[in-house]
Tab-separated table of C-alpha atoms and ligand atoms in Angstrom:
chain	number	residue	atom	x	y	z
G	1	UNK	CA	6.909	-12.823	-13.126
G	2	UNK	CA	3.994	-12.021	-15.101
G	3	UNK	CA	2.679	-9.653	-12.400
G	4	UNK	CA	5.517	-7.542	-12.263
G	5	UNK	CA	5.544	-7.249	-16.194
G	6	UNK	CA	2.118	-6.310	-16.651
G	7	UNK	CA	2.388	-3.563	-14.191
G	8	UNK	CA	5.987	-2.185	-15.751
G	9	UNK	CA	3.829	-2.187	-19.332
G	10	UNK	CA	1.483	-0.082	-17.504
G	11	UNK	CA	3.936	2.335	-16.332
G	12	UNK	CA	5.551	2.466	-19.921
G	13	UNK	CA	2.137	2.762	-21.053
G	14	UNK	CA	1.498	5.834	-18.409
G	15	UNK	CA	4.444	7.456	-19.717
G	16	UNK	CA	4.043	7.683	-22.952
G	17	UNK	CA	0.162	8.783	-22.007
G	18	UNK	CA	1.588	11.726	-20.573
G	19	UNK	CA	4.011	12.476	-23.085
G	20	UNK	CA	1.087	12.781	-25.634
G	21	UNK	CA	-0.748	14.745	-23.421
G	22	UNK	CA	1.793	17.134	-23.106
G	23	UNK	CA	2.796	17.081	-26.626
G	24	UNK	CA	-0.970	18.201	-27.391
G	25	UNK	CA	-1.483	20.841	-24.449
G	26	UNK	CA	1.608	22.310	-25.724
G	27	UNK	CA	0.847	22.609	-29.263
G	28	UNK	CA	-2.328	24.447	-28.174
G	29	UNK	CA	-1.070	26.783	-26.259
G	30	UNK	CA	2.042	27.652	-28.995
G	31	UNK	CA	-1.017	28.138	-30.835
G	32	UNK	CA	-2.549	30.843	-28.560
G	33	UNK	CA	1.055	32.357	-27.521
G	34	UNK	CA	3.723	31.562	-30.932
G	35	UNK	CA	5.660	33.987	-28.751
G	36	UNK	CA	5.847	31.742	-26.088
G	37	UNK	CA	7.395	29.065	-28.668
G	38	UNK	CA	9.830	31.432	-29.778
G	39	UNK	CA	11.278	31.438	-26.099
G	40	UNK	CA	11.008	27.854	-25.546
G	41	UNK	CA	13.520	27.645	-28.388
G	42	UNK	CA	15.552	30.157	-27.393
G	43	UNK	CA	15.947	28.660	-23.713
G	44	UNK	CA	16.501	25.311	-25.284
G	45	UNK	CA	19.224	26.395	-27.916
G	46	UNK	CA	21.019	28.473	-24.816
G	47	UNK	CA	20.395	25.258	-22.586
G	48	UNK	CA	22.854	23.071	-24.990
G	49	UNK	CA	25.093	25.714	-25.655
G	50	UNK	CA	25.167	26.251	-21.283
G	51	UNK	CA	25.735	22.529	-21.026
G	52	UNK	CA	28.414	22.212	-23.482
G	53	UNK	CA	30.079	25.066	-22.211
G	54	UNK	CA	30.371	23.491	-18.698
G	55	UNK	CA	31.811	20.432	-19.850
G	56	UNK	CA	34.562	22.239	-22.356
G	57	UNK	CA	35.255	25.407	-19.776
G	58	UNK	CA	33.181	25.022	-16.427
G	59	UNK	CA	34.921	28.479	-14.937
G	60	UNK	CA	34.699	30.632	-18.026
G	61	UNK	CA	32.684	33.842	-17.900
G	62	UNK	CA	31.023	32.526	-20.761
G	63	UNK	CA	29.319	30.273	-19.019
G	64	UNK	CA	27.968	32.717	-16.563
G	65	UNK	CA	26.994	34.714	-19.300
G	66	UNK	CA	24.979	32.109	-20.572
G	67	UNK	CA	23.466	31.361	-17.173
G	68	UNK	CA	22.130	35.004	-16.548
G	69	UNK	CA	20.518	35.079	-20.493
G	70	UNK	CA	18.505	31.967	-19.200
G	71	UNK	CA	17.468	33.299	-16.064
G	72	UNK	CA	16.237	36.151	-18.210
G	73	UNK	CA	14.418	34.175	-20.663
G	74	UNK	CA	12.771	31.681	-18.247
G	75	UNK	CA	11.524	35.028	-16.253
G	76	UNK	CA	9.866	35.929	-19.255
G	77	UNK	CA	8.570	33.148	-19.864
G	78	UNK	CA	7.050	33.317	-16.275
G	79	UNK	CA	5.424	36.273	-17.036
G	80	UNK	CA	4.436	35.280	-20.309
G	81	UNK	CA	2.190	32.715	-18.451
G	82	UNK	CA	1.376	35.083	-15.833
G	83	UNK	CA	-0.591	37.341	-18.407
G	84	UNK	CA	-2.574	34.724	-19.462
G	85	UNK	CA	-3.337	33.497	-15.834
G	86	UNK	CA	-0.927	30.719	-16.184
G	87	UNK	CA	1.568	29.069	-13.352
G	88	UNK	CA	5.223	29.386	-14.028
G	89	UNK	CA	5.154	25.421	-14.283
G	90	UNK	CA	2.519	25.262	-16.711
G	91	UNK	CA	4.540	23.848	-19.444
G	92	UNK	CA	6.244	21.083	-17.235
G	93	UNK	CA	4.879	17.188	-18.177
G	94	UNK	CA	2.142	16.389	-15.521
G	95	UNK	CA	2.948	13.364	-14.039
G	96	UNK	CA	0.849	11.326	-12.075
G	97	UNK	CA	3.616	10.961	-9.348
G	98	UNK	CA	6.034	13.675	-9.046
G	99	UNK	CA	8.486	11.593	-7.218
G	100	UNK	CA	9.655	9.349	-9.906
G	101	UNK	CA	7.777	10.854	-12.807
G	102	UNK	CA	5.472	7.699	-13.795
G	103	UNK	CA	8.657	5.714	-14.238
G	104	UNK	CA	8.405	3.753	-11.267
G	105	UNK	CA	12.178	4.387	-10.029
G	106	UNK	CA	13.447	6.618	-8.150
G	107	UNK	CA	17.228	8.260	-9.061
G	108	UNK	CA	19.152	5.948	-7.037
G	109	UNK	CA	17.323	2.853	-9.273
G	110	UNK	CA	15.298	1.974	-6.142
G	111	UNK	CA	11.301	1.668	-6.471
G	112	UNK	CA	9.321	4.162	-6.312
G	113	UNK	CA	6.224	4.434	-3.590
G	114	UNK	CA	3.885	4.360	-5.822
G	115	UNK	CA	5.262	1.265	-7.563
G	116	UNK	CA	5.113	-0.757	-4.420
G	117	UNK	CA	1.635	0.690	-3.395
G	118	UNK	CA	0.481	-0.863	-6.961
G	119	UNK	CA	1.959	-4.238	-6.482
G	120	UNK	CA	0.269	-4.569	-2.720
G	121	UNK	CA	-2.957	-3.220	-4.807
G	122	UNK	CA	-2.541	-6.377	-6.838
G	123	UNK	CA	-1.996	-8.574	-4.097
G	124	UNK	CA	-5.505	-7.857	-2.473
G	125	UNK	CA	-6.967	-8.478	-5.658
G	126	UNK	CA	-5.199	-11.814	-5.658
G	127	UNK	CA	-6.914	-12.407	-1.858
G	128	UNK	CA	-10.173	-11.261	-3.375
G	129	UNK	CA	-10.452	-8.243	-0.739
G	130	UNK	CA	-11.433	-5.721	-3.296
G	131	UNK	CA	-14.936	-7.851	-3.960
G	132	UNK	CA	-15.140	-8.202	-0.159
G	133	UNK	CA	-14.881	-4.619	0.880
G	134	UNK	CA	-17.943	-3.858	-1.381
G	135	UNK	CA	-20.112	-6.017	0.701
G	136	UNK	CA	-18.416	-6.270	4.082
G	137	UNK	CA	-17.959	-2.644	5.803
G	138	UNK	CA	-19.165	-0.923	8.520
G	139	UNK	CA	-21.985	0.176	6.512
G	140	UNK	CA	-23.549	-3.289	5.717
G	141	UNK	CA	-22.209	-4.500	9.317
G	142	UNK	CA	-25.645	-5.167	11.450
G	143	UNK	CA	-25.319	-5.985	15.129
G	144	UNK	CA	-29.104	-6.796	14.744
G	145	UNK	CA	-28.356	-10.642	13.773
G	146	UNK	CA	-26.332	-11.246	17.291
G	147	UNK	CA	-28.620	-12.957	19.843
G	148	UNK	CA	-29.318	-10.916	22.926
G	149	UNK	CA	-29.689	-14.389	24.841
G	150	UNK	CA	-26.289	-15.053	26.972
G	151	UNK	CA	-24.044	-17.645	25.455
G	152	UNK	CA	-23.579	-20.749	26.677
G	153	UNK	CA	-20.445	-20.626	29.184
G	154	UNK	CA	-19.866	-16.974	28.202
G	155	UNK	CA	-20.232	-14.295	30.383
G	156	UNK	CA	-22.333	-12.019	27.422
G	157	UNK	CA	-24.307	-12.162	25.106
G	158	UNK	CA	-23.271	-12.627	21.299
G	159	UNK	CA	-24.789	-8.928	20.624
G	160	UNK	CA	-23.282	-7.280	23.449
G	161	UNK	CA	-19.929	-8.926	23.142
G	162	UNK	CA	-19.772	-7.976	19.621
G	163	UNK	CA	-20.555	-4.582	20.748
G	164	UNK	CA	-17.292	-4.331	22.923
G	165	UNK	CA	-15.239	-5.970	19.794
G	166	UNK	CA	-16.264	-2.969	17.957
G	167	UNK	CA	-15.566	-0.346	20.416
G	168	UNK	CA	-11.819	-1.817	20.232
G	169	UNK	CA	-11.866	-2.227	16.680
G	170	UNK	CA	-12.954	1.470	16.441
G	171	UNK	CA	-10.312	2.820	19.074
G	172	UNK	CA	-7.770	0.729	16.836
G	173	UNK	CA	-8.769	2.028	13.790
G	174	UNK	CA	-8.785	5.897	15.161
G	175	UNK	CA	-4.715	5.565	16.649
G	176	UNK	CA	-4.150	3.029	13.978
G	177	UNK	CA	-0.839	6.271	13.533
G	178	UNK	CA	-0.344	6.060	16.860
G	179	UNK	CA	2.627	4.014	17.674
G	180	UNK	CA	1.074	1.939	20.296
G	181	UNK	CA	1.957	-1.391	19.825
G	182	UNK	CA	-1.740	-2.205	19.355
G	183	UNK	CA	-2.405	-5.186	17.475
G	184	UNK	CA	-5.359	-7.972	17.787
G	185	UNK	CA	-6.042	-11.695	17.676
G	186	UNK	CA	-9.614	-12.659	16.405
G	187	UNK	CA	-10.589	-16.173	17.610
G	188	UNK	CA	-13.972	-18.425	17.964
G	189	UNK	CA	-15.296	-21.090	15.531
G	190	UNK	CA	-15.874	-20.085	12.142
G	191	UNK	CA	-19.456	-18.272	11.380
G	192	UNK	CA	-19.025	-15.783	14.043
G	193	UNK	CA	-17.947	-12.688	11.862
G	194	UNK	CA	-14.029	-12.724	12.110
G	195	UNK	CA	-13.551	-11.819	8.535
G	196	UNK	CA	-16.435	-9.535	7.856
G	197	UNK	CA	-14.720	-7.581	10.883
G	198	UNK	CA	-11.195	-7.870	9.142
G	199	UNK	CA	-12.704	-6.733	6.466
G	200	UNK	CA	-14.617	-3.693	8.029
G	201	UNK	CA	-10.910	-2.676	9.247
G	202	UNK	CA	-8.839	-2.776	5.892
G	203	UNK	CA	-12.352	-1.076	4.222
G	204	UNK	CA	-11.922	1.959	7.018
G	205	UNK	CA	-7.634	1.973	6.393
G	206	UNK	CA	-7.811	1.701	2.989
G	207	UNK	CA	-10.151	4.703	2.676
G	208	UNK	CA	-7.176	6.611	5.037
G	209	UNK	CA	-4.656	5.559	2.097
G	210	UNK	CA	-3.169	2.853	5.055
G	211	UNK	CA	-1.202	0.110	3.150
G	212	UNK	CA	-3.044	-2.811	3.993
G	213	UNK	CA	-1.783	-6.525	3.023
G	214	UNK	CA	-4.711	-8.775	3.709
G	215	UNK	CA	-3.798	-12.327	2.990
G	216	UNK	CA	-5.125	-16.025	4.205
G	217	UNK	CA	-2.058	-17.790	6.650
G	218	UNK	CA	-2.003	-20.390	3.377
G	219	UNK	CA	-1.167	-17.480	0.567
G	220	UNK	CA	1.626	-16.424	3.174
G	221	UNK	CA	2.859	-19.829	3.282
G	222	UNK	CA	2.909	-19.873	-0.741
G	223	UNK	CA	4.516	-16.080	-1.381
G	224	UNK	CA	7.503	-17.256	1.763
G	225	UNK	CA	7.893	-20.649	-0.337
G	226	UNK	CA	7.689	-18.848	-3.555
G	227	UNK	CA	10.419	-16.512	-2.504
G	228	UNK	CA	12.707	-19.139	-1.309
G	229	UNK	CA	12.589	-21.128	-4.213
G	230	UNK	CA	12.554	-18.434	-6.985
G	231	UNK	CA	14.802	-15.500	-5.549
G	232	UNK	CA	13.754	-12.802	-7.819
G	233	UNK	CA	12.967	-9.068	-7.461
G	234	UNK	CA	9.290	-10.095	-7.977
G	235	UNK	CA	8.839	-12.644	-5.159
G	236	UNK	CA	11.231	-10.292	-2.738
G	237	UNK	CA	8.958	-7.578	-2.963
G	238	UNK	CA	5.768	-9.654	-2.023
G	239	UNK	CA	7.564	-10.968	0.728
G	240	UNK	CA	9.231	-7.581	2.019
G	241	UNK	CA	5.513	-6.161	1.686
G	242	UNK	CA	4.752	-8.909	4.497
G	243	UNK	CA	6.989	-7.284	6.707
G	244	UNK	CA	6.869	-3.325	5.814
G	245	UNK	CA	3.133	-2.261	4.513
G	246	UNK	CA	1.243	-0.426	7.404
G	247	UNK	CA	-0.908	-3.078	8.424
G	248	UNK	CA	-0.957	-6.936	7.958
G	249	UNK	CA	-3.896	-8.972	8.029
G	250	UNK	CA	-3.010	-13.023	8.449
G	251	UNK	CA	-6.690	-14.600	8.065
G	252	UNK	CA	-7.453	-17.864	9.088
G	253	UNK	CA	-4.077	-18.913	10.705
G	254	UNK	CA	-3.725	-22.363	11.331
G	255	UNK	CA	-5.327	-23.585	8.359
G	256	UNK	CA	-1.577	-23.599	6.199
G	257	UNK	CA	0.165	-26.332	6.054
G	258	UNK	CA	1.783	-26.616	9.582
G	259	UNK	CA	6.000	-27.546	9.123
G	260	UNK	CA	8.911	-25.969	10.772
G	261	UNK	CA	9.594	-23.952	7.786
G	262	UNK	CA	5.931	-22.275	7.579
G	263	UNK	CA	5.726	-21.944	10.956
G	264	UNK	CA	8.545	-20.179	11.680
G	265	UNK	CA	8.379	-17.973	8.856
G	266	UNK	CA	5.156	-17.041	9.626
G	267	UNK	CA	6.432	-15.879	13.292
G	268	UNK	CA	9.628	-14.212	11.785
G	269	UNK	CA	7.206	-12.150	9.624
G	270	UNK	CA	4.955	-11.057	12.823
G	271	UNK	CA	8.297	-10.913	15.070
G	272	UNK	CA	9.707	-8.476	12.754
G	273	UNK	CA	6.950	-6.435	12.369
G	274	UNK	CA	6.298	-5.846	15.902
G	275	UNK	CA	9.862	-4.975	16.408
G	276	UNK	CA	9.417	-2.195	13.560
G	277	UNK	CA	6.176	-0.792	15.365
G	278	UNK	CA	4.406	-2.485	12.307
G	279	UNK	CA	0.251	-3.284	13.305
G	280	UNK	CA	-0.923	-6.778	12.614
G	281	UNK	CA	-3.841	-8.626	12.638
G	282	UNK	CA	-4.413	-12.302	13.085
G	283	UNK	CA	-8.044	-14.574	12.889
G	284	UNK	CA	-7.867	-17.965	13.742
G	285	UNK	CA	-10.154	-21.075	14.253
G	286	UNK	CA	-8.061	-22.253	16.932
G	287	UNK	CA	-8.327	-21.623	20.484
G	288	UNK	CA	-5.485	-19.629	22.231
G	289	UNK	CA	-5.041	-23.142	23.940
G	290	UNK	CA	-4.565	-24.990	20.508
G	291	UNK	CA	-3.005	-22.282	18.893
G	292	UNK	CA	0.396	-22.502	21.191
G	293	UNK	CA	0.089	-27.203	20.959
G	294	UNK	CA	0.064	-26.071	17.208
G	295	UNK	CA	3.274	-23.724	17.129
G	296	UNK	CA	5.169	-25.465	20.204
G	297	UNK	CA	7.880	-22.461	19.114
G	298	UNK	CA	8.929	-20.349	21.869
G	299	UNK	CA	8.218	-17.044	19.493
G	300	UNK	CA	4.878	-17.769	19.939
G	301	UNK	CA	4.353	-16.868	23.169
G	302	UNK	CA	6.932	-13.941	22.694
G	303	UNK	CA	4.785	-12.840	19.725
G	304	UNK	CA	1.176	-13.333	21.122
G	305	UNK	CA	1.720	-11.633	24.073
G	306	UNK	CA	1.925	-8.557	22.549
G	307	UNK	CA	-1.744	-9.330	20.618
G	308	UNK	CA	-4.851	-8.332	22.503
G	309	UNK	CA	-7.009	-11.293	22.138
G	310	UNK	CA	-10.550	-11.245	21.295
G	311	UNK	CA	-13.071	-14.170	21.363
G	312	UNK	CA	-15.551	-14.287	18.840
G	313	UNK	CA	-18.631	-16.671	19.895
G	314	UNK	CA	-22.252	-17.224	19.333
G	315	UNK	CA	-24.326	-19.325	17.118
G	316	UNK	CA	-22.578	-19.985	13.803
G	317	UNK	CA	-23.665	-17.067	11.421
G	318	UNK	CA	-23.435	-18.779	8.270
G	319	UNK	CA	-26.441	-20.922	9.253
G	320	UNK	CA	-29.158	-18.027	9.143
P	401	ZN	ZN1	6.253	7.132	-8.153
């Protein structure tokens, strides 16, 4: 996948970045201390010879000879650096992520943290939540353009129901690493500010370094159908993002196209995740009432149960 190329040149890319740095910040300072190169040789000269003698005689005394002349050397080195204010790692490679060293993998071949945290970067891009989250946070969020006037049928007002929506939004969002089981369905007709709340939430995680997936119900439909029919390590990783990163957002469920396969894949994803202690989010057009005639599937109830449902409602905000 083209994806997952790009962001292995950019690793490659990031390596060899920090190779050159390090090639130039120690040329410098074997500039300031030629002592200090002098060392570095010796250590590295006594390094081969220490490795060669553990393969050819691993119990000699010559090996432990050679082991105690490092030590010495590399504590000289230490204080080398010492003098001139210097940590005894100074002359290690910085890499941006100690944990695989900018390669991506970890020892056992697995992917690195990092690595996966960059592909679920990539996939908000791909849901345009990067744009969004400049314009729609709790900054730019203004309770002002509720009416105060009580809804038709509702017991509140727009403004003062939106006012209790954001008290739970904000107790979510401060025990978000609580394991609480605390997850929420956003409904009401489109206009009522279901999204720009979503988006208020992944803005506030995000900033916390949460891994939030935001994606529409129809782009979960396409990365479950992409995965089935193209089995590589590219689609499984989307797809195993869906069930692991910290937080889920599914926006607009109910607008993907409705089968047996998406719908129960979609439910399989949530199912699993609350069985992990994983948070999700869901906003939907549909009322709780047409949301179960759409997925007749028994997980649904089973699932939404465990969602604390929250009615959106007013006049439609797009209109003003
Ligand atoms: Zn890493």
């Amino acid at each position: 996948m083209e994806l997952f190329r790009k962001i292995e040149r950019e690793y490659q890319e990031l390596r060899d970045a920090d190779e050159k740095a390090h090639r130039k910040k120690m040329a410098k300072l074997y500039r300031n201390l030629p002592e200090l190169e002098a060392l570095d040789q010796k250590i590295q000269r006594l390094g081969i010879e220490g490795a060669k003698e553990q393969l050819l005689h691993p119990n000699s005394k010559g090996l432990s000879e050679i082991n105690e002349a490092l030590y010495t050397l590399r504590e000289e080195k230490a204080h080398l650096l010492m003098t001139m204010g210097l940590p005894r790692d100074y002359t290690k490679v910085d890499y941006r992520c100690e944990l695989c060293e900018d390669t991506g993998r970890l020892e056992d071949g697995s992917r690195c943290r990092c690595f996966k945290q960059r592909i679920s970067r990539e996939l908000y891009e791909m849901s345009n939540l990067n744009l969004q989250l400049e314009k729609e946070n709790f900054l730019t969020f203004d309770l002002g353009i509720f009416s105060k006037d009580v809804y038709d049928g509702e017991n509140l007002s727009p403004r003062d129901n939106m006012e209790a929506i954001l008290r739970v939004v904000r107790r979510f969002i401060d025990d978000f690493e609580k394991n609480n089981d605390f997850n929420m369905l956003f409904y009401g007709t489109t206009g009522q500010g279901k999204t720009f709340m979503l988006n208020c939430i992944a803005k506030e995680l995000l900033d916390k370094n949460v891994n939030v997936i935001y994606q529409t119900a129809f782009n979960i439909v396409d990365i479950v159908e992409d995965r089935r029919f193209r089995r590589n390590e590219a689609t499984q990783m989307k797809y195993e993002l869906l069930l692991n990163s910290d937080l889920l957002i599914i926006d607009d469920l109910g607008i993907e196209r409705i089968n047996a396969f998406s719908t129960s894949e979609i439910f399989n994803i949530v199912n699993s995740r609350l069985l992990s202690g994983k948070k999700t989010l869901i906003s939907t057009n549909l009322s709780p009432k047409e949301l179960s005639s759409t997925y007749t599937d028994r997980v649904f109830s089973r699932v939404f149960q465990k969602f604390m449902p929250l009615k959106f409602y007013g006049e439609d905000l797009r209109l003003r």
